[in-house]
PDB file of C-alpha atoms in Angstrom:
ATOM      1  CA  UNK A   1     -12.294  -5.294  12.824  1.00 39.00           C
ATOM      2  CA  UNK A   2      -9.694  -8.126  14.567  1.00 40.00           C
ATOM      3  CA  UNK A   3     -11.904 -10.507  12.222  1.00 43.00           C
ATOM      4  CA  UNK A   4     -10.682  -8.288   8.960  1.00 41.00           C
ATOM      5  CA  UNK A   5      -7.329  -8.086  10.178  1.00 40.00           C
ATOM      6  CA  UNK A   6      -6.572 -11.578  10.465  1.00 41.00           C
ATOM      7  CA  UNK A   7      -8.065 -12.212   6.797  1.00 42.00           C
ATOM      8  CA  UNK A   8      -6.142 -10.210   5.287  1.00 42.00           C
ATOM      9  CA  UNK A   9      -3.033 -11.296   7.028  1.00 42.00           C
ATOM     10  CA  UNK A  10      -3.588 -14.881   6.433  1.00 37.00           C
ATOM     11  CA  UNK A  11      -3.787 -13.703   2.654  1.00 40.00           C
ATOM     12  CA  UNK A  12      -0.687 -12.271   2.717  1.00 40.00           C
ATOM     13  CA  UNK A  13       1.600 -14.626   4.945  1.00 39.00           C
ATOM     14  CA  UNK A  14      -0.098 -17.319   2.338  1.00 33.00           C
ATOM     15  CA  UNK A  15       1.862 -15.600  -0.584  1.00 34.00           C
ATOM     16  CA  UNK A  16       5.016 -14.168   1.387  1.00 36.00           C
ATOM     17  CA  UNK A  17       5.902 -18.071   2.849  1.00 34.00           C
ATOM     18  CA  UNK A  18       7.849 -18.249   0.195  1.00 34.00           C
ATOM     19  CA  UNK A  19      10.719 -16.086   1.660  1.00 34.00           C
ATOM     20  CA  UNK A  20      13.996 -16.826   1.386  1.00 41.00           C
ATOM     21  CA  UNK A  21      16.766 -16.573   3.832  1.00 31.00           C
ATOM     22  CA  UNK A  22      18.966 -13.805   1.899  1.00 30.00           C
ATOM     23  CA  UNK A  23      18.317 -10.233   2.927  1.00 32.00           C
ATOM     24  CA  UNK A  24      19.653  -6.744   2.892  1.00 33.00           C
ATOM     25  CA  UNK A  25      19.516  -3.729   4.809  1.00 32.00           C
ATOM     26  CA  UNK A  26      16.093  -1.786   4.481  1.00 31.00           C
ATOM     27  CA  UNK A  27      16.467   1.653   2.971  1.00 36.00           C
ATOM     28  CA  UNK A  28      17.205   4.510   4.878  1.00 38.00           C
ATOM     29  CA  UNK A  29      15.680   6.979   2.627  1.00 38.00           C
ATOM     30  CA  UNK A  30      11.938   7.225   2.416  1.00 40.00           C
ATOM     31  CA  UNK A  31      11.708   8.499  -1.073  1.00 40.00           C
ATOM     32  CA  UNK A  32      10.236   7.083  -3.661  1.00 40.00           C
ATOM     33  CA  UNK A  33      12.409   7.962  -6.385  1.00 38.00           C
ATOM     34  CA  UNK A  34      13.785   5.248  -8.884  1.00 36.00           C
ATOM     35  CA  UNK A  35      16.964   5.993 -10.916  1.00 39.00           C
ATOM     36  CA  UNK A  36      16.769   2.781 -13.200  1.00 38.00           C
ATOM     37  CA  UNK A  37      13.761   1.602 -15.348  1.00 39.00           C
ATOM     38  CA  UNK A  38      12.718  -1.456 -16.718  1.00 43.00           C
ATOM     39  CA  UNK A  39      12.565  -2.242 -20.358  1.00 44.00           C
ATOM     40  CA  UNK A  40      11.995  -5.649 -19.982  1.00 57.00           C
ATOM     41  CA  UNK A  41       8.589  -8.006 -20.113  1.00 71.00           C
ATOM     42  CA  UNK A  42       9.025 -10.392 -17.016  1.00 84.00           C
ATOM     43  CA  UNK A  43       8.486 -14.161 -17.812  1.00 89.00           C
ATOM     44  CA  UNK A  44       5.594 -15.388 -16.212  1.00 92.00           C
ATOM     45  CA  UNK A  45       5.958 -17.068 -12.969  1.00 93.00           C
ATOM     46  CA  UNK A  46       9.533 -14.658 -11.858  1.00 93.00           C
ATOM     47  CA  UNK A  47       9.157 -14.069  -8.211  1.00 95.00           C
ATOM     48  CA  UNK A  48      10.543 -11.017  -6.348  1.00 96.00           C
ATOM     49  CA  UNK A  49      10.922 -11.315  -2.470  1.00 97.00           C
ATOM     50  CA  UNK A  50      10.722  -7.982  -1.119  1.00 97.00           C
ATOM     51  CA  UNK A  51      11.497  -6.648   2.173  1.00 97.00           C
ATOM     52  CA  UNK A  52      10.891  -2.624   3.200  1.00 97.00           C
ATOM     53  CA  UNK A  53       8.249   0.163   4.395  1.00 97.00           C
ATOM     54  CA  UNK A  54       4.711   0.807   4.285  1.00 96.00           C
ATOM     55  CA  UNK A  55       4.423   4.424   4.562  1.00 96.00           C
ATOM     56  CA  UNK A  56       1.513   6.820   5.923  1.00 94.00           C
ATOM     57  CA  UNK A  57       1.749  10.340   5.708  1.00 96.00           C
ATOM     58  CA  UNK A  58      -0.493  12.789   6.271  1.00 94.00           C
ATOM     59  CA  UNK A  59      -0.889  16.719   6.340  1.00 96.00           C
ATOM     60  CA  UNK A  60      -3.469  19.629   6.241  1.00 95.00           C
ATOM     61  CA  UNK A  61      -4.877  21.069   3.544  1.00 96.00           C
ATOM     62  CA  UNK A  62      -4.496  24.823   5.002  1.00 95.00           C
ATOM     63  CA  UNK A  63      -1.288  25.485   6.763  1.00 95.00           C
ATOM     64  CA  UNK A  64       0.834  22.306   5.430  1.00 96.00           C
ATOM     65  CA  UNK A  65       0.829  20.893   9.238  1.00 95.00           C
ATOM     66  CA  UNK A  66       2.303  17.255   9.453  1.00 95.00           C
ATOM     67  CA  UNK A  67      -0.380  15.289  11.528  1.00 91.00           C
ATOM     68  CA  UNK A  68       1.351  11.680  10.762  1.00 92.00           C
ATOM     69  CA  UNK A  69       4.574  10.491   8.977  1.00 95.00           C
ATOM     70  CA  UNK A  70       4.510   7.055   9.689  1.00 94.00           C
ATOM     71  CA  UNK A  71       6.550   3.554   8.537  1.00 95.00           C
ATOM     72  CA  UNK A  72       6.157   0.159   9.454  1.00 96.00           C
ATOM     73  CA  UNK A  73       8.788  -2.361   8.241  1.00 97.00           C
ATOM     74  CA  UNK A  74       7.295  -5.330   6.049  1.00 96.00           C
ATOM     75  CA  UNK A  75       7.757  -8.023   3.792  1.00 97.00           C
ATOM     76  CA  UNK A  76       6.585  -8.707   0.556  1.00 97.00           C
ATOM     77  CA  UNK A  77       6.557 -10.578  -2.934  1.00 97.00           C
ATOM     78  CA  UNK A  78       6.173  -9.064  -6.664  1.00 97.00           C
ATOM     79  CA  UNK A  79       5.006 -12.321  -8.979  1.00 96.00           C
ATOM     80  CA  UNK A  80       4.791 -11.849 -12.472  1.00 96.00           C
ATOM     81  CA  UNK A  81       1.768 -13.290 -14.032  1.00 95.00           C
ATOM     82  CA  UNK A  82       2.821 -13.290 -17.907  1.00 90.00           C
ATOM     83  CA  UNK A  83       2.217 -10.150 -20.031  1.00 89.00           C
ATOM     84  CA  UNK A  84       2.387  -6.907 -18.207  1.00 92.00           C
ATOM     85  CA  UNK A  85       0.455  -8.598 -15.126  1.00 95.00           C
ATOM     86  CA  UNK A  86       1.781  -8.853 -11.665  1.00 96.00           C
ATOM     87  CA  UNK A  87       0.646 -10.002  -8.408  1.00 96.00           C
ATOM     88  CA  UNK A  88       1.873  -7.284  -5.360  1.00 97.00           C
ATOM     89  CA  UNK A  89       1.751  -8.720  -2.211  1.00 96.00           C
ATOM     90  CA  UNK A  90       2.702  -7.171   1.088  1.00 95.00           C
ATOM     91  CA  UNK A  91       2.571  -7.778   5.612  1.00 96.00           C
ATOM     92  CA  UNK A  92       3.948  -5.690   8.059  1.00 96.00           C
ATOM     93  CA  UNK A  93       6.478  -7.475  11.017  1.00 95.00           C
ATOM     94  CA  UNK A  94       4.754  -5.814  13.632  1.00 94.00           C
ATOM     95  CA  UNK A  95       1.819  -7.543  15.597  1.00 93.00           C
ATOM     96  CA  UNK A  96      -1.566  -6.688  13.565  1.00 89.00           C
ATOM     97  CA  UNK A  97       0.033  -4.783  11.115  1.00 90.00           C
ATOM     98  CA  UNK A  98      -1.802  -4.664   7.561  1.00 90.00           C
ATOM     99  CA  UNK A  99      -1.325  -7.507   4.688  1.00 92.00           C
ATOM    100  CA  UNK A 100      -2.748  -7.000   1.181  1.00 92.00           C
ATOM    101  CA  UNK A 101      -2.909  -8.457  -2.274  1.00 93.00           C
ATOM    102  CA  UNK A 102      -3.048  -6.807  -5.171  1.00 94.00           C
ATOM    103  CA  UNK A 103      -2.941  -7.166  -8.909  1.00 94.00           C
ATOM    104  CA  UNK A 104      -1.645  -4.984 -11.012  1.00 96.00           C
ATOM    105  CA  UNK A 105       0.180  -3.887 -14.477  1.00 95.00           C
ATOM    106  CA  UNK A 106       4.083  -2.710 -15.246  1.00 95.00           C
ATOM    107  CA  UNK A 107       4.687  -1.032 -18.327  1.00 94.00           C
ATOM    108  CA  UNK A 108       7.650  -1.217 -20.324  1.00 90.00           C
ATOM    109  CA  UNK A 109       9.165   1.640 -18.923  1.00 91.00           C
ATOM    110  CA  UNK A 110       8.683  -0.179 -15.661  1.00 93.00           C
ATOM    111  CA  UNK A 111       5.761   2.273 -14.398  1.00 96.00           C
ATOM    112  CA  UNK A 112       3.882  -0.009 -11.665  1.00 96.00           C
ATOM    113  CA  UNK A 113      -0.396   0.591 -11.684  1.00 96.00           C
ATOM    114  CA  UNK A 114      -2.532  -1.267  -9.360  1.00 96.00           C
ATOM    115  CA  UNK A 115      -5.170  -0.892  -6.562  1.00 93.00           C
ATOM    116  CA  UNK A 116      -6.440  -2.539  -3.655  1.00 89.00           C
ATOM    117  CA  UNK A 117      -9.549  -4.996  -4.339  1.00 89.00           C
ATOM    118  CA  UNK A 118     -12.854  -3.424  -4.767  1.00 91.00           C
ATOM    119  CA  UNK A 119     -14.444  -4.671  -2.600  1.00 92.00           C
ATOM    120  CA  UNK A 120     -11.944  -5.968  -0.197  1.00 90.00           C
ATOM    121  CA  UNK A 121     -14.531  -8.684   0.710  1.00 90.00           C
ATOM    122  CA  UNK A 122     -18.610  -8.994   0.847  1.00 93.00           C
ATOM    123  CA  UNK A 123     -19.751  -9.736   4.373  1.00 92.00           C
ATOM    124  CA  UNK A 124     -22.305 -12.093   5.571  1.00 94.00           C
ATOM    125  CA  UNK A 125     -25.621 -10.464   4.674  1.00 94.00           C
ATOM    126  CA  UNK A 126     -24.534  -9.393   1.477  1.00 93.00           C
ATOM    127  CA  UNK A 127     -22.789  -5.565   2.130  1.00 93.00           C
ATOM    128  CA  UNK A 128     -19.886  -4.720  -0.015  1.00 94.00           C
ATOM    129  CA  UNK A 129     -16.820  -3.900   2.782  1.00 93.00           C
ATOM    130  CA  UNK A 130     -14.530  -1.332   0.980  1.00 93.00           C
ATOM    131  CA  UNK A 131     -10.712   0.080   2.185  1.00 92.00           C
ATOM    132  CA  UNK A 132     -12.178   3.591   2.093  1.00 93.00           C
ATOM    133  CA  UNK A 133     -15.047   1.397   4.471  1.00 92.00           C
ATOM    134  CA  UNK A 134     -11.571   1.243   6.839  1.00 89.00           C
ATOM    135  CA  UNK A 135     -10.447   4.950   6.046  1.00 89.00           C
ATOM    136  CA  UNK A 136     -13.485   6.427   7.101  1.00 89.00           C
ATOM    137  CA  UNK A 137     -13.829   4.418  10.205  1.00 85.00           C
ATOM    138  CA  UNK A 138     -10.256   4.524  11.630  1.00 81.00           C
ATOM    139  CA  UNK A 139      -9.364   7.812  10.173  1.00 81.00           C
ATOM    140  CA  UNK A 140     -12.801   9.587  11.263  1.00 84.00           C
ATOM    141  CA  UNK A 141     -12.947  10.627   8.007  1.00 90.00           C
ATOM    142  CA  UNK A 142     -16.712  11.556   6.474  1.00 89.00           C
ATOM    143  CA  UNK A 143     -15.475  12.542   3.138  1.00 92.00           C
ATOM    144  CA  UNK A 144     -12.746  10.940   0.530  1.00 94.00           C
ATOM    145  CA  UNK A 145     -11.665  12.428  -2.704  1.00 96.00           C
ATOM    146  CA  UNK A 146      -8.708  12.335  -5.274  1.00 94.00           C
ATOM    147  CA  UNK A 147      -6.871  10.885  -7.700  1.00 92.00           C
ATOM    148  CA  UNK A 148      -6.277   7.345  -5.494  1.00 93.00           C
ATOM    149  CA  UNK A 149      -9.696   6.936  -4.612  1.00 94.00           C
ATOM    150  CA  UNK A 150     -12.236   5.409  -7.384  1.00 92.00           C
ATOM    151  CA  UNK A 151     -14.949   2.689  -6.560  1.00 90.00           C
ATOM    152  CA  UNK A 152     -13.978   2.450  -2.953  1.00 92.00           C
ATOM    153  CA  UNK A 153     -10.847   1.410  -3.749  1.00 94.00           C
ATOM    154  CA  UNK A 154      -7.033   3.043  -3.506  1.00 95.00           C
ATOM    155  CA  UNK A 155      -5.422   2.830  -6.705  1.00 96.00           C
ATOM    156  CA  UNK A 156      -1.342   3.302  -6.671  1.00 97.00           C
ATOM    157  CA  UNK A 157       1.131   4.084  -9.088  1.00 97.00           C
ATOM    158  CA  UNK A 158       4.866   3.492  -9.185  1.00 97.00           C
ATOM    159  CA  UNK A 159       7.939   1.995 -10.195  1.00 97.00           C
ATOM    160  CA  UNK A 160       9.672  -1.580 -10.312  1.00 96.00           C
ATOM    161  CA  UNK A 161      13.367  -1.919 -11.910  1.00 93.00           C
ATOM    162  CA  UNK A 162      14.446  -5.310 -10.588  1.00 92.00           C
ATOM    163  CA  UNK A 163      15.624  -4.380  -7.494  1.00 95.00           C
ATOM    164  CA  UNK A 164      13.419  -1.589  -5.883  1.00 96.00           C
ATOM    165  CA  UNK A 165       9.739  -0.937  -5.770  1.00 97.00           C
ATOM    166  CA  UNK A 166       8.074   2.073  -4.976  1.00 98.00           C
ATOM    167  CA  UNK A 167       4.663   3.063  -5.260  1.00 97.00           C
ATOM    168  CA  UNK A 168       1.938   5.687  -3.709  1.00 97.00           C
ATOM    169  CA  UNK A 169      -1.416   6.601  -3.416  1.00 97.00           C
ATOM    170  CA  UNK A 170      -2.929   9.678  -2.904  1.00 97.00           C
ATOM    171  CA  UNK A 171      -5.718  11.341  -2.164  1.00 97.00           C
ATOM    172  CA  UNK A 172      -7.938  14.136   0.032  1.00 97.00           C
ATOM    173  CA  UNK A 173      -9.960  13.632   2.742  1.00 95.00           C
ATOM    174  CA  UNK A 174     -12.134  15.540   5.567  1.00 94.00           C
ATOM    175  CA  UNK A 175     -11.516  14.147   8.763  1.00 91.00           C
ATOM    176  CA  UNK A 176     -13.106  15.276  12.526  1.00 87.00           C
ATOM    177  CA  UNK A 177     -11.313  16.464  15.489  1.00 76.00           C
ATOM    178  CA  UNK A 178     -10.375  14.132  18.332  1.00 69.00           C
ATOM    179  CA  UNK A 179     -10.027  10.892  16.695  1.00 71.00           C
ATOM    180  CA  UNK A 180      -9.325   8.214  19.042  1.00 67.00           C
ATOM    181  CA  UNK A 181      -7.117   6.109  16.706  1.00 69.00           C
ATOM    182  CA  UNK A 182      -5.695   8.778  14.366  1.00 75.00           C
ATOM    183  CA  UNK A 183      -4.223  12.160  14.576  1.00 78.00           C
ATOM    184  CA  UNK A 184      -7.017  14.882  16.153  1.00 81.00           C
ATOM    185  CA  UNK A 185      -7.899  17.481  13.432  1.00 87.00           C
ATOM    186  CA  UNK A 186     -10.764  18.996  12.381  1.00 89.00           C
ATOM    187  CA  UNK A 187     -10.652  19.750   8.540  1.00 92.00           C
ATOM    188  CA  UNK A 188      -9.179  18.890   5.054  1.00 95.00           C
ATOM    189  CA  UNK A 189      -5.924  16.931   4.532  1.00 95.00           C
ATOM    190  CA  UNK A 190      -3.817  15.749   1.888  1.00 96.00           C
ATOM    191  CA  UNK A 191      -3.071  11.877   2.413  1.00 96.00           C
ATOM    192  CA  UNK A 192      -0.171   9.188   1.195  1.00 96.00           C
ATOM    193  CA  UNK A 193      -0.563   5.358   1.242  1.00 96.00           C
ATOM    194  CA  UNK A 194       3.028   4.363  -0.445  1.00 97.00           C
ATOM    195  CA  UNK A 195       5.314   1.163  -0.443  1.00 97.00           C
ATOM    196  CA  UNK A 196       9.386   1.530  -0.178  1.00 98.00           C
ATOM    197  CA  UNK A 197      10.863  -1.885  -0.638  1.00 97.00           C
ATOM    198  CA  UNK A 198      13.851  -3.326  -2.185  1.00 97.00           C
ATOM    199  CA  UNK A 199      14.639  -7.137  -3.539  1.00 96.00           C
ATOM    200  CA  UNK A 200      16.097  -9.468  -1.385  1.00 93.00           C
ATOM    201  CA  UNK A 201      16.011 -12.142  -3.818  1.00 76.00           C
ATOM    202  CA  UNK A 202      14.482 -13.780  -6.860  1.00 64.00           C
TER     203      UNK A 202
END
């Protein structure tokens, strides 16, 4: 697992060593609400540095109990490929926190739709290694289901207006009781992935 961590760090401090000394304040409000849209097709090669949350929340199925509401301050870019394609890129500041790229599409409404690779990589012998590969394992989860899981991937949607990017995705899963590494339950929950990040500069 160290071995997958640092790979997909390195992929994302690759893309994110383009930062650039301006910042603001990260966001107080966890939301993921966006007031302004955008009408606009980027030009290709416009580059967004990004600074934020990754958020994790999770609750039960029966009942509504919070298990986890989690955030983790990160960095990130948004790099527009030409057309309605983007590249998403994103690593947490704290030590071994996740990194990911992604590629996605923004509509001209500014509606953001993109998921993680699928698979994240292929290891040695051959074997597909997917996130939901990561879910299960961490999470003790034995069953995933929902509108952000497909092919072993998460799949987000969101919004981008030029100076804040949101996104989430979401999905069901069982998990077992007395996970080492997670939250102990025994049962069905509901379950966020989401990005809260603002623009630093472009």
């Amino acid at each position: 697992m160290k071995a997958i961590v640092k790979t997909l760090s390195l992929a994302g401090a690759i893309l994110l060593m383009m930062a650039c000394s301006k910042s603001e304040s990260f966001p107080e409000n966890g939301g993921l609400a966006i007031e302004k849209s955008a009408a606009t097709e980027y030009v290709a090669g416009t580059i967004y540095q990004l600074e934020g949350y990754s958020l994790y929340k999770t609750w039960t199925i029966v009942g509504g109990t919070l298990l986890q509401d989690v955030r983790h301050e990160n960095i990130g870019v948004i790099e527009f490929l030409g057309g309605r394609d983007f590249r998403f890129s994103f690593q947490e500041t704290r030590p071994g926190g996740n990194a990911m790229v992604y590629t996605g599409k923004i509509s001209a409404s500014g509606v953001l739709n993109f998921h993680m690779p699928s698979p994240i990589f292929t290891l040695p012998d051959g074997t597909p290694f997917y996130i939901t590969d990561v879910i299960k394992s961490h999470g003790c989860v034995t069953d995933l289901w929902g509108p952000g899981i497909n092919e072993g991937s998460l799949y987000f949607k969101g919004r981008f207006d030029g100076t804040r990017l949101t996104a989430e995705a979401k999905f069901m899963a069982t998990v077992i009781d007395n996970c080492p590494d997670m939250f102990s339950y025994n049962g069905d929950v509901h379950w966020i992935f989401a990005y809260d990040m603002n623009v630093v500069c472009n």
